[in-house]
Short mmCIF file of C-alpha atoms and ligand atoms in Angstrom, two decimals:
data_model
loop_
_atom_site.label_atom_id
_atom_site.label_comp_id
_atom_site.label_asym_id
_atom_site.label_seq_id
_atom_site.Cartn_x
_atom_site.Cartn_y
_atom_site.Cartn_z
CA MET A 1 0.00 0.00 0.00
CA ALA A 2 1.29 3.47 -0.88
CA ILE A 3 2.27 5.55 2.10
CA ALA A 4 -0.58 7.77 3.07
CA ALA A 5 1.12 11.14 3.45
CA ASP A 6 2.90 11.01 0.08
CA ARG A 7 2.63 13.99 -2.21
CA LEU A 8 0.73 13.00 -5.32
CA ALA A 9 1.55 13.77 -8.94
CA LEU A 10 -0.80 16.53 -10.05
CA PRO A 11 -2.63 16.58 -13.39
CA GLU A 12 -1.78 19.37 -15.83
CA LYS A 13 -5.41 20.20 -16.50
CA PRO A 14 -8.24 19.92 -13.97
CA ARG A 15 -9.84 16.48 -13.94
CA ILE A 16 -13.59 16.81 -13.54
CA PHE A 17 -15.42 13.78 -12.13
CA THR A 18 -19.11 13.18 -11.77
CA VAL A 19 -19.76 10.70 -8.98
CA ALA A 20 -22.97 8.98 -9.96
CA ASN A 21 -25.14 5.95 -9.39
CA GLN A 22 -28.91 6.25 -9.41
CA LYS A 23 -29.04 3.72 -6.60
CA GLY A 24 -29.34 5.32 -3.18
CA GLY A 25 -26.86 4.74 -0.38
CA VAL A 26 -24.06 3.09 -2.38
CA GLY A 27 -21.36 5.49 -1.15
CA LYS A 28 -21.43 8.36 -3.67
CA THR A 29 -21.15 11.10 -1.09
CA THR A 30 -18.72 9.22 1.13
CA THR A 31 -16.51 8.57 -1.90
CA THR A 32 -16.71 12.19 -3.12
CA VAL A 33 -15.78 13.63 0.24
CA ASN A 34 -13.02 11.21 1.11
CA LEU A 35 -11.33 11.12 -2.28
CA ALA A 36 -11.42 14.91 -2.35
CA ALA A 37 -9.94 15.06 1.15
CA ALA A 38 -7.28 12.47 0.30
CA LEU A 39 -6.23 14.31 -2.86
CA ALA A 40 -6.13 17.65 -1.03
CA ARG A 41 -4.00 16.05 1.64
CA GLY A 42 -1.71 14.85 -1.12
CA GLY A 43 -1.16 18.44 -2.23
CA ALA A 44 -3.89 18.92 -4.85
CA ARG A 45 -6.36 21.80 -5.03
CA VAL A 46 -9.76 20.17 -5.06
CA LEU A 47 -13.30 21.45 -5.55
CA VAL A 48 -16.35 19.49 -4.43
CA ILE A 49 -19.66 20.49 -5.98
CA ASP A 50 -22.58 19.29 -3.91
CA LEU A 51 -25.38 18.63 -6.37
CA ASP A 52 -27.63 16.75 -3.97
CA PRO A 53 -30.41 18.68 -2.18
CA GLN A 54 -29.70 16.54 0.89
CA GLY A 55 -26.45 18.51 1.22
CA ASN A 56 -24.58 15.55 2.71
CA ALA A 57 -21.27 16.36 1.04
CA SER A 58 -21.45 19.92 2.38
CA THR A 59 -22.10 18.59 5.88
CA ALA A 60 -19.25 16.11 5.74
CA LEU A 61 -16.81 18.82 4.64
CA GLY A 62 -17.82 21.10 7.52
CA ILE A 63 -19.39 23.62 5.14
CA GLU A 64 -22.20 26.02 6.07
CA HIS A 65 -25.34 25.18 4.09
CA ARG A 66 -28.36 26.67 5.87
CA ALA A 67 -31.21 27.66 3.55
CA GLU A 68 -29.97 31.27 3.17
CA THR A 69 -26.40 30.28 2.25
CA PRO A 70 -25.43 31.06 -1.37
CA SER A 71 -25.31 27.66 -3.03
CA VAL A 72 -25.10 25.66 -6.22
CA TYR A 73 -28.77 26.49 -6.71
CA ASP A 74 -27.77 30.12 -7.37
CA VAL A 75 -25.24 28.95 -9.93
CA LEU A 76 -27.73 26.75 -11.76
CA VAL A 77 -30.82 28.92 -11.63
CA ASN A 78 -29.67 32.53 -10.97
CA ASP A 79 -26.43 32.59 -13.00
CA ALA A 80 -24.29 33.29 -9.92
CA PRO A 81 -20.54 32.87 -10.60
CA VAL A 82 -18.94 29.88 -8.85
CA ALA A 83 -16.35 32.23 -7.31
CA ASP A 84 -19.13 33.98 -5.31
CA ILE A 85 -20.45 30.71 -3.88
CA ILE A 86 -17.37 28.68 -3.12
CA GLN A 87 -16.35 28.03 0.50
CA LYS A 88 -13.09 26.79 1.91
CA SER A 89 -13.36 23.52 3.81
CA PRO A 90 -11.69 23.52 7.23
CA GLU A 91 -10.65 19.92 6.51
CA PHE A 92 -7.50 20.42 4.44
CA GLU A 93 -5.58 23.22 2.75
CA GLY A 94 -6.67 23.42 -0.87
CA LEU A 95 -10.09 21.81 -0.34
CA TYR A 96 -13.12 23.84 -1.43
CA CYS A 97 -16.84 23.25 -1.74
CA VAL A 98 -19.82 24.66 -3.58
CA PRO A 99 -22.55 23.74 -1.09
CA ALA A 100 -26.09 22.55 -1.69
CA THR A 101 -29.02 23.86 0.30
CA ILE A 102 -32.62 22.74 0.51
CA HIS A 103 -33.45 25.13 -2.37
CA LEU A 104 -31.85 22.67 -4.74
CA ALA A 105 -34.83 20.35 -4.25
CA GLY A 106 -36.89 22.65 -6.50
CA ALA A 107 -34.20 23.06 -9.13
CA GLU A 108 -34.99 19.81 -10.91
CA ILE A 109 -38.30 21.36 -11.96
CA GLU A 110 -37.13 24.98 -12.35
CA LEU A 111 -34.35 23.90 -14.71
CA VAL A 112 -36.82 22.45 -17.20
CA SER A 113 -37.89 25.85 -18.51
CA LEU A 114 -34.42 27.49 -18.53
CA VAL A 115 -32.34 28.17 -21.64
CA ALA A 116 -29.57 25.60 -22.21
CA ARG A 117 -30.92 23.65 -19.26
CA GLU A 118 -28.30 20.89 -19.57
CA GLN A 119 -25.37 23.36 -19.60
CA ARG A 120 -26.24 25.25 -16.42
CA LEU A 121 -23.27 23.86 -14.50
CA ARG A 122 -20.75 23.37 -17.29
CA THR A 123 -20.61 26.99 -18.44
CA PRO A 124 -20.03 28.61 -15.02
CA LEU A 125 -17.66 25.82 -13.94
CA GLU A 126 -15.48 26.18 -17.05
CA ALA A 127 -15.41 29.95 -16.57
CA PHE A 128 -14.39 29.55 -12.94
CA LEU A 129 -11.64 27.02 -13.64
CA SER A 130 -10.12 29.06 -16.43
CA GLU A 131 -10.22 32.30 -14.43
CA SER A 132 -9.01 30.90 -11.12
CA GLU A 133 -5.65 32.44 -10.19
CA GLU A 134 -4.35 29.28 -8.62
CA PRO A 135 -5.24 26.26 -10.76
CA PHE A 136 -7.52 23.51 -9.49
CA HIS A 137 -6.46 19.91 -10.05
CA TYR A 138 -9.65 17.99 -9.33
CA VAL A 139 -13.37 18.64 -9.30
CA PHE A 140 -15.83 16.10 -7.88
CA ILE A 141 -19.55 16.53 -8.43
CA ASP A 142 -21.68 14.60 -5.94
CA CYS A 143 -24.96 13.56 -7.57
CA PRO A 144 -28.34 12.72 -6.07
CA PRO A 145 -29.60 9.13 -6.47
CA SER A 146 -31.57 9.80 -9.66
CA LEU A 147 -31.00 10.39 -13.35
CA GLY A 148 -32.83 13.72 -13.55
CA LEU A 149 -31.69 17.11 -14.79
CA LEU A 150 -29.29 17.68 -11.89
CA THR A 151 -27.37 14.51 -12.74
CA ILE A 152 -27.54 15.35 -16.45
CA ASN A 153 -25.98 18.74 -15.71
CA ALA A 154 -23.21 16.95 -13.83
CA PHE A 155 -22.57 14.58 -16.77
CA VAL A 156 -22.41 17.51 -19.16
CA ALA A 157 -19.98 19.44 -16.94
CA ALA A 158 -17.61 16.49 -16.38
CA ARG A 159 -15.00 14.65 -18.38
CA GLU A 160 -14.94 11.51 -16.23
CA VAL A 161 -17.61 9.46 -14.48
CA LEU A 162 -16.76 7.68 -11.24
CA ILE A 163 -19.28 5.01 -10.28
CA PRO A 164 -19.23 3.73 -6.70
CA ILE A 165 -20.66 0.23 -6.49
CA GLN A 166 -21.67 -1.36 -3.22
CA CYS A 167 -20.41 -4.91 -2.70
CA GLU A 168 -23.84 -6.48 -2.37
CA TYR A 169 -26.02 -8.90 -4.25
CA TYR A 170 -27.88 -6.34 -6.36
CA ALA A 171 -24.72 -4.44 -7.27
CA LEU A 172 -25.02 -4.76 -11.03
CA GLU A 173 -28.75 -4.19 -11.13
CA GLY A 174 -29.56 -0.79 -12.58
CA LEU A 175 -26.02 -0.36 -13.84
CA SER A 176 -26.98 -0.94 -17.46
CA GLN A 177 -29.58 1.82 -17.18
CA LEU A 178 -26.92 4.15 -15.83
CA LEU A 179 -24.50 3.21 -18.61
CA ASN A 180 -27.21 3.67 -21.26
CA ASN A 181 -27.91 7.14 -19.97
CA ILE A 182 -24.22 7.99 -20.02
CA GLN A 183 -24.05 6.79 -23.63
CA LEU A 184 -26.95 9.06 -24.54
CA ILE A 185 -25.20 12.00 -22.91
CA GLU A 186 -22.02 11.11 -24.82
CA LYS A 187 -23.90 11.01 -28.08
CA HIS A 188 -25.95 14.16 -27.70
CA LEU A 189 -24.47 16.46 -25.10
CA ASN A 190 -20.89 15.64 -24.11
CA PRO A 191 -18.81 13.51 -26.52
CA ARG A 192 -15.78 13.66 -24.20
CA LEU A 193 -17.48 11.93 -21.28
CA SER A 194 -15.97 8.62 -20.21
CA VAL A 195 -16.58 6.18 -17.38
CA SER A 196 -12.99 6.15 -16.19
CA THR A 197 -13.32 4.82 -12.67
CA ILE A 198 -15.34 2.30 -10.70
CA LEU A 199 -14.82 1.96 -6.97
CA MET A 200 -16.14 -0.96 -4.96
CA THR A 201 -17.47 0.21 -1.60
CA MET A 202 -18.60 -1.24 1.75
CA TYR A 203 -16.66 -4.43 1.23
CA ASP A 204 -17.03 -7.01 3.98
CA SER A 205 -14.20 -9.51 3.73
CA ARG A 206 -16.06 -12.01 5.92
CA THR A 207 -18.63 -12.76 3.26
CA ASN A 208 -18.10 -14.85 0.15
CA LEU A 209 -20.76 -12.76 -1.52
CA ALA A 210 -18.69 -9.58 -1.36
CA ASN A 211 -15.78 -11.38 -3.04
CA GLN A 212 -18.06 -12.74 -5.72
CA VAL A 213 -19.50 -9.31 -6.44
CA VAL A 214 -16.04 -7.72 -6.73
CA GLN A 215 -14.99 -10.51 -9.11
CA ASP A 216 -18.10 -10.09 -11.26
CA VAL A 217 -17.68 -6.35 -11.57
CA ARG A 218 -13.98 -6.73 -12.39
CA GLU A 219 -14.86 -9.18 -15.15
CA HIS A 220 -17.31 -6.75 -16.68
CA PHE A 221 -15.13 -3.65 -16.28
CA PRO A 222 -11.48 -4.73 -16.08
CA GLU A 223 -10.14 -1.32 -17.09
CA GLN A 224 -12.28 0.82 -14.84
CA VAL A 225 -12.37 -0.92 -11.46
CA LEU A 226 -9.71 0.35 -9.07
CA ASP A 227 -7.51 -2.26 -7.37
CA THR A 228 -8.34 -0.60 -4.08
CA VAL A 229 -11.59 -1.69 -2.46
CA ILE A 230 -13.22 0.36 0.31
CA PRO A 231 -13.98 -1.78 3.40
CA ARG A 232 -17.13 -1.44 5.44
CA SER A 233 -16.01 0.61 8.42
CA VAL A 234 -17.77 2.27 11.32
CA ARG A 235 -15.18 5.08 11.28
CA ILE A 236 -16.18 5.97 7.73
CA SER A 237 -19.84 6.19 8.67
CA GLU A 238 -19.33 8.23 11.86
CA ALA A 239 -16.96 10.85 10.42
CA PRO A 240 -19.72 12.99 8.77
CA SER A 241 -21.45 13.56 12.11
CA TYR A 242 -18.30 15.45 13.16
CA GLY A 243 -18.33 17.44 9.91
CA GLN A 244 -15.22 15.57 8.85
CA SER A 245 -13.88 13.20 6.24
CA VAL A 246 -12.55 9.93 7.64
CA VAL A 247 -9.16 11.01 6.31
CA SER A 248 -8.98 13.74 8.96
CA TYR A 249 -11.25 12.12 11.57
CA ASP A 250 -9.19 8.93 11.90
CA SER A 251 -6.42 9.08 9.34
CA GLY A 252 -4.77 5.78 10.28
CA SER A 253 -7.96 3.72 10.20
CA PRO A 254 -8.41 1.11 7.45
CA GLY A 255 -11.24 3.16 5.90
CA SER A 256 -9.08 6.27 5.67
CA LEU A 257 -6.11 4.32 4.31
CA SER A 258 -8.30 2.77 1.65
CA TYR A 259 -9.49 6.17 0.42
CA LEU A 260 -5.91 7.49 0.47
CA GLU A 261 -4.85 4.51 -1.61
CA ALA A 262 -7.78 4.94 -4.03
CA ALA A 263 -6.82 8.61 -4.44
CA ALA A 264 -3.21 7.64 -5.14
CA GLU A 265 -4.41 5.14 -7.73
CA ILE A 266 -6.58 7.74 -9.47
CA SER A 267 -3.63 10.11 -9.53
CA ARG A 268 -1.26 7.42 -10.87
CA ARG A 269 -3.64 6.29 -13.61
CA GLY A 270 -4.05 9.83 -14.87
CA ALA A 271 -6.80 11.26 -17.07
CA PRO A 272 -8.30 9.19 -19.90
CA GLU A 273 -6.96 9.87 -23.42
P1 LIG B 301 -27.54 8.83 -1.51
O1 LIG B 301 -27.95 8.03 -2.69
O2 LIG B 301 -28.60 8.94 -0.44
O3 LIG B 301 -26.93 10.16 -1.87
P2 LIG B 301 -24.87 7.84 -1.28
O4 LIG B 301 -24.76 6.97 -2.47
O5 LIG B 301 -24.29 9.19 -1.37
O6 LIG B 301 -26.38 7.96 -0.79
P3 LIG B 301 -23.50 7.59 1.22
O7 LIG B 301 -24.32 8.65 1.85
O8 LIG B 301 -22.10 7.92 0.88
O9 LIG B 301 -24.23 7.02 -0.08
O10 LIG B 301 -23.50 6.28 2.10
C1 LIG B 301 -24.72 5.71 2.57
C2 LIG B 301 -24.57 5.35 4.04
O11 LIG B 301 -23.58 4.34 4.17
C3 LIG B 301 -24.10 6.51 4.90
O12 LIG B 301 -24.70 6.41 6.16
C4 LIG B 301 -22.60 6.30 5.01
O13 LIG B 301 -22.07 6.83 6.19
C5 LIG B 301 -22.51 4.78 4.99
N1 LIG B 301 -21.25 4.32 4.39
C6 LIG B 301 -20.73 4.66 3.21
N2 LIG B 301 -19.58 4.01 2.97
C7 LIG B 301 -19.37 3.22 4.05
C8 LIG B 301 -18.34 2.30 4.41
N3 LIG B 301 -17.31 2.05 3.62
N4 LIG B 301 -18.46 1.67 5.60
C9 LIG B 301 -19.52 1.91 6.41
N5 LIG B 301 -20.50 2.76 6.13
C10 LIG B 301 -20.44 3.42 4.96
MG1 LIG B 302 -25.22 11.07 -1.40
#
């Protein structure tokens, strides 16, 4: 295993990931927050965009997101510049967040009638990244568990898709629907989109089933699945209640080490061609 505190090689251009799976509770937010924290700890400048009205990523990064807080809703619906919304996470130097508030719950419907409704995130994000004085290295967009307009906006804004898959019996169910949707986006809205990364989450080494699921997914997606698997860990699940990533909450725990290793792997593999 790579040593946790290593500095990581930084990409030349910002790598923009959408973290998506329309299944609920598979570890999208946990993965977003902890990979972002791990990369920031490795020396990268990282932006997390919370695109889920639940605001869980904002919470876990210790970011203010009461209803009146300027949020990603203002970017999507009111044309607010990302620079006016962004907050610095207390977690690590170089870690930033565009929070989500409860207002985002209405955006799915409000977006329908807006001009260029699928480009509402891409345009302001590109502007922000190109104007930012200090360059960003990674952007992670945390999606809600659905394939609606919020998730579509994330797919259009990103270059890479990261799919967390829970090591459970129904893991592959619904995946073909997700992949079909991504193909449609590729064809019509974002030809550069690619599913670059799959991360197996909540792995329980005591069950044969978990091993079987990991094997199955690796057979289907040999290129995409990271070698690192995230174990089921109580430390991972309790960190958000302290407004922390597990990487800062208990950095030496197996859960933290696994996210640090996954981050190192993502950095080593580099961006897709
Ligand atoms: P949603 O679809 O609701 O947005 P999600 O896909 O973002 O969910 P998370 O919120 O990241 O999923 O995780 C679901 C629950 O499982 C949370 O309570 C989280 O703390 C817990 N969890 C995630 N990963 C692990 C893990 N490796 N070990 C133990 N618990 C975990
Ligand atoms: Mg979530």
